[in-house]
Amino acid sequence: MMLLETKLLTKIYGGLTAVEAVDFSLRQGLVHALIGPNGAGKSTFVGMVSGRTPATSGEVWFDGQNISAWPAHKRMRLGMAYTFQITAIYARLSLFENIALAQGMRDQDAALDALGRVGLDERLDQLAGDLSYGHQRLLEFAMGVAQSPRLLILDEPTQGLSESEIAGFNTLIRSLAGETTILLIEHNMDVVMSLADEVTVLQQGRVLSSGTPETVSADPLVQDAYLGRETC
Amino acid sequence: MSPSARSFLLHLGVIAGLFVLCFTLSDYHQGNLARIMVLATYAIGYNVLFGYTGLLSLGHAMFFAAGMYGLGLAMQYGGMSPVPAFAVGILTAAVLSVVVGVLALRTIGVAFMIVTLMFAQSVFLIILYFGTWTRGDEGFVIPQAARQVLGMDLTDPLIRYLAALLLFSSALLITARMMQVRFGRVLIAVRENEERTQMLGYDVFRHKFLAVLISGSISGAAGAAYGLLFGYVGATFASVQYSIFPLLWVLLGGAGTTIGPLVGAVFMFYLIDYSSGFTNAYMLIAGLALVLLVLFARAGIMGEVRRRWAPWLP
Amino acid sequence: MEFGPHLLLATLEGAVGAAVLALTALGLSLVFGVMRVVNVAHGEFYMLGAVVAWFVASAMSAHPAFGFMAAVLIAPAMAGLVAILADRLVLKRLHYDPEATIVATIGILYIMQQTALMTFGPEARPVAPPFNTRIPLPWLEYGENGFNLFYPWGLSTTSYKLFVIAAAAVILVSFALFLSRSRFGLIMRATQLDRETALTFGIPVERVYSLVFGLGAALAAFAAVLIVPIQQAHYLMGADPLLLSFIVVIIGGLGSLRGTVVAALLIGMSDGIISVFFSPTLAKILATLLVALVLVFRPQGLYGKKRA
Ligand SMILES: Nc1ncnc2c1ncn2[C@@H]1O[C@H](COP(=O)(O)OP(=O)(O)O)[C@@H](O)[C@H]1O
Ligand SMILES: [Mg+2]
């Protein structure tokens, strides 16, 4: 079953078409990686999926419903979670409050479980703003998990992290695979190759190629445009 | 002791302290404190919006005045007794909050401040415009004979004090409780990071709207009580100055703390009371306090206490 | 008086108000445009101008024209200096944070107003105009012998009022030239467009801010010096020009100077005209509500361009 579908989804900023007529579908339970050079429109695309960015035209379907006109918070309640590319936690609130807000403040154990998953459950009273950058990214990830979403959208979760931290993240994401459908924006090709069931390559707002990691990386268009140059 | 038990004890202690003070204070200070408790209730209402939700209104006098005139006009021209008139006062403020909330919440930041300022200015001018009924700047007196509730004379200093205490304690306990439950914690989340809160699935507009409604209604209750307990209704209470006061009290006492509004109102009231002994330019103190607070002490008194000694402080 | 002459009179009174309002609002708009600071104390700089004008004029015993001339020079300079001081001591330390600066300027408002109360006192005091000839105005009427020119009773203005209109017009035009032609005008516009880029180009942004804040205050003070021979100085006189300037700046488009001047003429004229025929309170109610609704539904103002 398709959990998420977009039809001709388009975003125009002034004169710039950031995302152009993207048809996209994501089957329940899969990990789908969205890749492409900087400025390709990846963040804009997931922003329109989550409702954070209003679409110029096109449709978003989630779980068989047309949610194109829904505000972001209703989409989240329907079973999406979204982690920001630029860390967005409540810096002046405690870790516990951060995770409790994410969980919905109904089930404390579930909230603590999510923190435990990233190994931050020992620091409940610490202010989130006092955490190291790496730990903040982990908290942000835990907040997404705590929402127990059906679709978890991760916008470059490993950006700015060290090698070992990236490896840790991989394990975390893999531990979710199967139970949660994941839409992952990622620059790191190793991560993509090892985690993703499917890959979509965006370039200048358009889908360049889409399929399994193997087919996509074999696609000459992609090799020309992206994999050939991008090394990191 | 858990933080919520501690804060419960703190609030109970404050209320008990105010109760005991009523029997030990001189008549002069007793009268002052009754007034301060009503004004602190106004500040508590303001704090819901400014301290907890992070929305800085420059027009709360319109809610205070709506409550006051709602009650005053209902008593003066509707011949109502104090209790239903008090309800009319709160209702007037609540209706105004709904209108202002729907409109002003379309804006943020500086525009929100100016929109609330302008709405309050319109309310002030409307009161002046309908001077035939409102008596404009002069205002009108609610006669002593009308200020009786259940056989109790609200003009009696002791009864007045206890009535003010009842109002203040209700506002304190209600808001303190509110900030412990989900609704209040989401308000804080909105203050800290609005977009994040929306992306966690909370209806930000609904929370802000309810915050305006609650804040406006509590401010209106304070205005109605002020008219009832002190027997005077006048346009001054709708002026810009009365929109600035709650901001000042809350900033001084500590925005986003439960007892900050009381602390700020007590300090400012006595500072102004003291200085008006030797100058008529007492608002100079208010101006200086505002500048110094934004420059050097944004957290206010209780905010500083919380930071240094008592992180649990509600 | 009949309707026609009455309207002419109202228009003239409106033009005086509009001229002074345009200068005052220009100061507010300039500060907001360049610094993104909403200066709630703007009306107090106006008041300061009037009060200083009174002090200067009453210290001079010669012909009122000398007192007035001195006031024209001294009052705006004083207001500018006080503003620069306020900028250095307060606004700069707040890093021009929009919300904090509003709260701070409210504080500055009360500090200035109450200081005036303590030094200048609660009375309203007049300043003598430098010249004040009554000029009767003619009116055309169509009668039995065709058009006929006559001077209706009560239809007159003074040379001073005409001077106010002319002086304001001169300042507005020179200011527009100053903004578009002078080096400092260019620097100001660059800072307004993009603070960061201005910084990287080596523009001393903080000094520009101080000067702009001072200039804004000086404009308000100059407007007050012009009006004080007609209206008297009083420590509470800042409230109305503040409100009207707000209305003008918001209707004219936040930070748009041309829009501000157009709106000032519109509001000033209609305020003068409406106040003659209707209740001034009603006019103010409508104006404040209009401003609130403009901000709610068209945050960029009616005239200004939409900002990204
Ligand atoms: N708020 C915005 N206003 C105008 N242009 C924007 C905005 N957000 C993104 N863009 C532009 O849209 C394009 C896509 O950006 P983005 O989705 O962030 O790319 P990616 O996430 O793939 O790096 C870029 O050219 C970017 O400059
Ligand atoms: Mg991106």
PDB file of C-alpha atoms in Angstrom, chain A residues 50 52 72-73 76-77 82 84 88 90 92 97 101 104-106 140 147, chain B residues 182 185-186 188-189 191-193 195-204:
ATOM      1  CA  SER A  50       4.729  17.929   5.949  1.00  0.00           C
ATOM      2  CA  ARG A  52       5.470  23.369   6.727  1.00  0.00           C
ATOM      3  CA  ALA A  72       0.920  21.048   9.265  1.00  0.00           C
ATOM      4  CA  HIS A  73      -0.266  20.154  12.747  1.00  0.00           C
ATOM      5  CA  MET A  76       1.484  15.451  12.071  1.00  0.00           C
ATOM      6  CA  ARG A  77      -1.474  14.132  14.021  1.00  0.00           C
ATOM      7  CA  TYR A  82       9.409  15.875  10.741  1.00  0.00           C
ATOM      8  CA  PHE A  84      14.393  19.941  10.806  1.00  0.00           C
ATOM      9  CA  ALA A  88      15.029  22.948  16.147  1.00  0.00           C
ATOM     10  CA  TYR A  90      13.435  23.836  22.726  1.00  0.00           C
ATOM     11  CA  ARG A  92      15.580  26.605  27.117  1.00  0.00           C
ATOM     12  CA  GLU A  97      10.087  18.562  28.515  1.00  0.00           C
ATOM     13  CA  LEU A 101       6.089  17.657  24.166  1.00  0.00           C
ATOM     14  CA  GLY A 104       2.147  14.485  23.156  1.00  0.00           C
ATOM     15  CA  MET A 105       2.364  14.413  26.973  1.00  0.00           C
ATOM     16  CA  ARG A 106       0.155  11.377  27.281  1.00  0.00           C
ATOM     17  CA  GLU A 140      15.824  15.963  17.562  1.00  0.00           C
ATOM     18  CA  GLN A 147       5.807  10.964  18.044  1.00  0.00           C
TER      19      GLN A 147
ATOM     20  CA  ARG B 182      -0.774  19.884  28.909  1.00  0.00           C
ATOM     21  CA  ARG B 185       3.029  23.391  28.738  1.00  0.00           C
ATOM     22  CA  VAL B 186       2.104  23.743  25.094  1.00  0.00           C
ATOM     23  CA  ILE B 188       5.347  27.551  26.848  1.00  0.00           C
ATOM     24  CA  ALA B 189       6.366  25.467  23.856  1.00  0.00           C
ATOM     25  CA  ARG B 191       6.676  30.774  23.348  1.00  0.00           C
ATOM     26  CA  GLU B 192       9.954  28.895  22.976  1.00  0.00           C
ATOM     27  CA  ASN B 193       9.593  27.807  19.356  1.00  0.00           C
ATOM     28  CA  GLU B 195       7.268  26.425  14.332  1.00  0.00           C
ATOM     29  CA  ARG B 196       8.634  23.446  16.216  1.00  0.00           C
ATOM     30  CA  THR B 197       5.442  23.225  18.212  1.00  0.00           C
ATOM     31  CA  GLN B 198       3.331  23.261  15.094  1.00  0.00           C
ATOM     32  CA  MET B 199       5.492  20.517  13.606  1.00  0.00           C
ATOM     33  CA  LEU B 200       4.907  18.388  16.687  1.00  0.00           C
ATOM     34  CA  GLY B 201       1.220  18.360  15.844  1.00  0.00           C
ATOM     35  CA  TYR B 202      -0.107  21.121  18.109  1.00  0.00           C
ATOM     36  CA  ASP B 203      -2.609  23.638  16.832  1.00  0.00           C
ATOM     37  CA  VAL B 204      -0.600  26.778  17.542  1.00  0.00           C
TER      38      VAL B 204
END
